[in-house]
Amino acid sequence: MSSSDNDQTRTQSPSEHVAPGGALIAHYDLEKEQIVHVSGTEDAPRALLLIRQQGRNLDLLDVSPASEVGIAIKRWEASSSAPERAQRQWKKGGGHTLSASVILCTTGQSDLLLPAVRAILAQEHPNFELIVVDNAPSSGLTR
C-alpha cells in the first residue's frame, strides 16, 4: 500500500459525524473474503462495514470515502488487533442470562425494514425486545 493510500483513506470511529448524502452499508466475510453490499453505493462519502467470521460479528469499520473499503479491510487484517478480536468472539450461549433491547431506527418506509425486523426476531437469544422507531412519524409510511 502506498503512502498516498494512507493519506486518502481514514478509518473513523463509528461515533463520528455521519457524512451527508448517505453511506454504503456492507459486511465482509473473512472466510469467503467477500464483501456483501446491503445498501448504498461505492461513490458514497462513507461506508459502514461489518467484519464477520463464522457468522459472528468481529468489528465495525467506518471508512471514508466508501470507495476505499478494500484498503480498510487490508489494514484491518494487517493490524495487531485483528487476531485478538477474532479470539474474543462470543461463545454460543454466552450472555444467555442477560436481557437486551434492540432499537431499530427508520425514516419512513424502507425496503430494508422488514428484512431487518425478521433478522432481529430470528435471533436465538432468549430474552430480548425489539423497538422500532420511526424518525418521521408524520409521514405515516412505516408499518
Short mmCIF file of C-alpha atoms in Angstrom, two decimals:
data_model
loop_
_atom_site.label_atom_id
_atom_site.label_comp_id
_atom_site.label_asym_id
_atom_site.label_seq_id
_atom_site.Cartn_x
_atom_site.Cartn_y
_atom_site.Cartn_z
CA MET A 1 0.00 0.00 0.00
CA SER A 2 1.45 3.36 -0.96
CA SER A 3 1.67 6.38 1.30
CA SER A 4 -0.88 8.11 -0.92
CA ASP A 5 -3.37 5.36 0.03
CA ASN A 6 -2.72 6.14 3.69
CA ASP A 7 -3.28 9.84 3.11
CA GLN A 8 -6.54 9.40 1.20
CA THR A 9 -8.28 6.82 3.36
CA ARG A 10 -9.03 7.11 7.01
CA THR A 11 -10.95 4.82 9.28
CA GLN A 12 -13.24 6.70 11.64
CA SER A 13 -14.80 5.82 14.94
CA PRO A 14 -18.48 4.85 14.45
CA SER A 15 -19.41 7.67 16.83
CA GLU A 16 -18.05 10.35 14.48
CA HIS A 17 -20.33 12.59 12.43
CA VAL A 18 -22.39 10.89 9.74
CA ALA A 19 -21.41 12.15 6.32
CA PRO A 20 -24.18 13.85 4.35
CA GLY A 21 -25.51 12.03 1.33
CA GLY A 22 -25.76 8.56 2.83
CA ALA A 23 -23.37 5.70 3.24
CA LEU A 24 -22.51 2.34 1.77
CA ILE A 25 -23.62 -0.38 4.20
CA ALA A 26 -21.93 -3.76 3.80
CA HIS A 27 -20.42 -6.72 5.60
CA TYR A 28 -17.21 -8.60 4.91
CA ASP A 29 -16.91 -12.35 5.46
CA LEU A 30 -13.34 -13.25 6.45
CA GLU A 31 -13.59 -16.90 5.33
CA LYS A 32 -15.12 -16.18 1.94
CA GLU A 33 -13.13 -12.95 1.51
CA GLN A 34 -16.31 -11.43 0.13
CA ILE A 35 -17.94 -8.02 0.57
CA VAL A 36 -21.75 -8.14 0.60
CA HIS A 37 -23.41 -4.79 -0.14
CA VAL A 38 -26.61 -4.18 1.82
CA SER A 39 -27.36 -0.65 0.63
CA GLY A 40 -25.69 2.41 -0.84
CA THR A 41 -23.02 2.69 -3.50
CA GLU A 42 -19.23 2.84 -3.64
CA ASP A 43 -19.37 6.53 -4.58
CA ALA A 44 -20.85 7.38 -1.16
CA PRO A 45 -18.79 9.66 1.09
CA ARG A 46 -18.72 7.00 3.80
CA ALA A 47 -19.06 3.25 4.34
CA LEU A 48 -20.07 1.24 7.39
CA LEU A 49 -18.56 -2.22 7.09
CA LEU A 50 -19.24 -5.07 9.50
CA ILE A 51 -16.38 -7.60 9.70
CA ARG A 52 -17.70 -11.13 10.25
CA GLN A 53 -16.17 -14.56 10.84
CA GLN A 54 -18.13 -17.82 11.07
CA GLY A 55 -21.39 -15.87 11.37
CA ARG A 56 -20.13 -13.76 14.27
CA ASN A 57 -19.51 -10.02 14.25
CA LEU A 58 -15.90 -9.03 14.99
CA ASP A 59 -15.65 -5.32 14.25
CA LEU A 60 -17.33 -2.33 12.62
CA LEU A 61 -15.27 -0.14 10.31
CA ASP A 62 -16.34 3.39 9.41
CA VAL A 63 -14.47 4.17 6.19
CA SER A 64 -14.24 7.45 4.35
CA PRO A 65 -14.69 7.53 1.35
CA ALA A 66 -16.67 4.36 0.64
CA SER A 67 -14.57 3.55 -2.42
CA GLU A 68 -11.64 2.75 -0.08
CA VAL A 69 -13.31 -0.20 1.68
CA GLY A 70 -10.80 -2.67 0.18
CA ILE A 71 -7.87 -0.73 1.60
CA ALA A 72 -9.57 -0.51 5.01
CA ILE A 73 -10.07 -4.29 5.06
CA LYS A 74 -6.38 -4.89 4.26
CA ARG A 75 -5.38 -2.51 7.05
CA TRP A 76 -7.71 -4.21 9.49
CA GLU A 77 -6.35 -7.67 8.59
CA ALA A 78 -2.78 -6.41 8.99
CA SER A 79 -3.47 -4.73 12.33
CA SER A 80 -2.34 -6.36 15.53
CA SER A 81 -5.89 -6.24 16.92
CA ALA A 82 -7.45 -8.41 14.17
CA PRO A 83 -6.39 -11.82 15.61
CA GLU A 84 -7.23 -10.63 19.13
CA ARG A 85 -10.73 -9.60 18.07
CA ALA A 86 -11.25 -12.94 16.34
CA GLN A 87 -10.43 -14.72 19.61
CA ARG A 88 -12.85 -12.51 21.62
CA GLN A 89 -15.93 -13.80 19.85
CA TRP A 90 -18.99 -14.61 21.89
CA LYS A 91 -19.30 -18.30 22.57
CA LYS A 92 -22.63 -19.87 21.64
CA GLY A 93 -24.98 -19.38 24.59
CA GLY A 94 -22.75 -16.71 26.15
CA GLY A 95 -24.74 -13.99 27.89
CA HIS A 96 -27.93 -16.06 27.84
CA THR A 97 -28.97 -14.67 31.24
CA LEU A 98 -28.77 -11.06 30.04
CA SER A 99 -31.75 -9.18 28.65
CA ALA A 100 -31.30 -6.95 25.62
CA SER A 101 -33.18 -4.18 23.87
CA VAL A 102 -32.70 -3.76 20.14
CA ILE A 103 -33.70 -0.34 18.84
CA LEU A 104 -34.22 -0.19 15.08
CA CYS A 105 -34.47 3.37 13.77
CA THR A 106 -36.02 4.16 10.42
CA THR A 107 -37.30 7.15 8.49
CA GLY A 108 -40.49 6.46 6.64
CA GLN A 109 -40.89 3.31 4.58
CA SER A 110 -37.76 1.34 3.68
CA ASP A 111 -37.24 -1.85 1.70
CA LEU A 112 -34.69 -2.83 4.36
CA LEU A 113 -37.08 -2.55 7.33
CA LEU A 114 -38.91 -5.89 7.02
CA PRO A 115 -35.73 -7.96 6.42
CA ALA A 116 -34.08 -6.18 9.35
CA VAL A 117 -37.01 -6.95 11.67
CA ARG A 118 -37.06 -10.58 10.52
CA ALA A 119 -33.31 -10.92 11.11
CA ILE A 120 -33.59 -9.47 14.60
CA LEU A 121 -36.57 -11.67 15.51
CA ALA A 122 -34.65 -14.74 14.26
CA GLN A 123 -32.01 -14.29 16.98
CA GLU A 124 -31.59 -17.19 19.38
CA HIS A 125 -31.19 -15.03 22.48
CA PRO A 126 -33.92 -15.98 24.98
CA ASN A 127 -34.67 -12.53 26.42
CA PHE A 128 -34.78 -9.51 24.14
CA GLU A 129 -37.22 -6.89 22.95
CA LEU A 130 -37.38 -5.12 19.61
CA ILE A 131 -38.31 -1.45 19.48
CA VAL A 132 -38.88 0.09 16.04
CA VAL A 133 -38.67 3.89 16.00
CA ASP A 134 -39.93 5.89 13.02
CA ASN A 135 -37.96 9.12 12.88
CA ALA A 136 -40.55 10.62 10.51
CA PRO A 137 -43.87 9.67 12.15
CA SER A 138 -45.81 12.42 10.38
CA SER A 139 -45.29 10.61 7.05
CA GLY A 140 -47.36 7.63 8.18
CA LEU A 141 -45.43 5.36 5.79
CA THR A 142 -43.78 3.00 8.28
CA ARG A 143 -45.83 -0.09 9.10
#
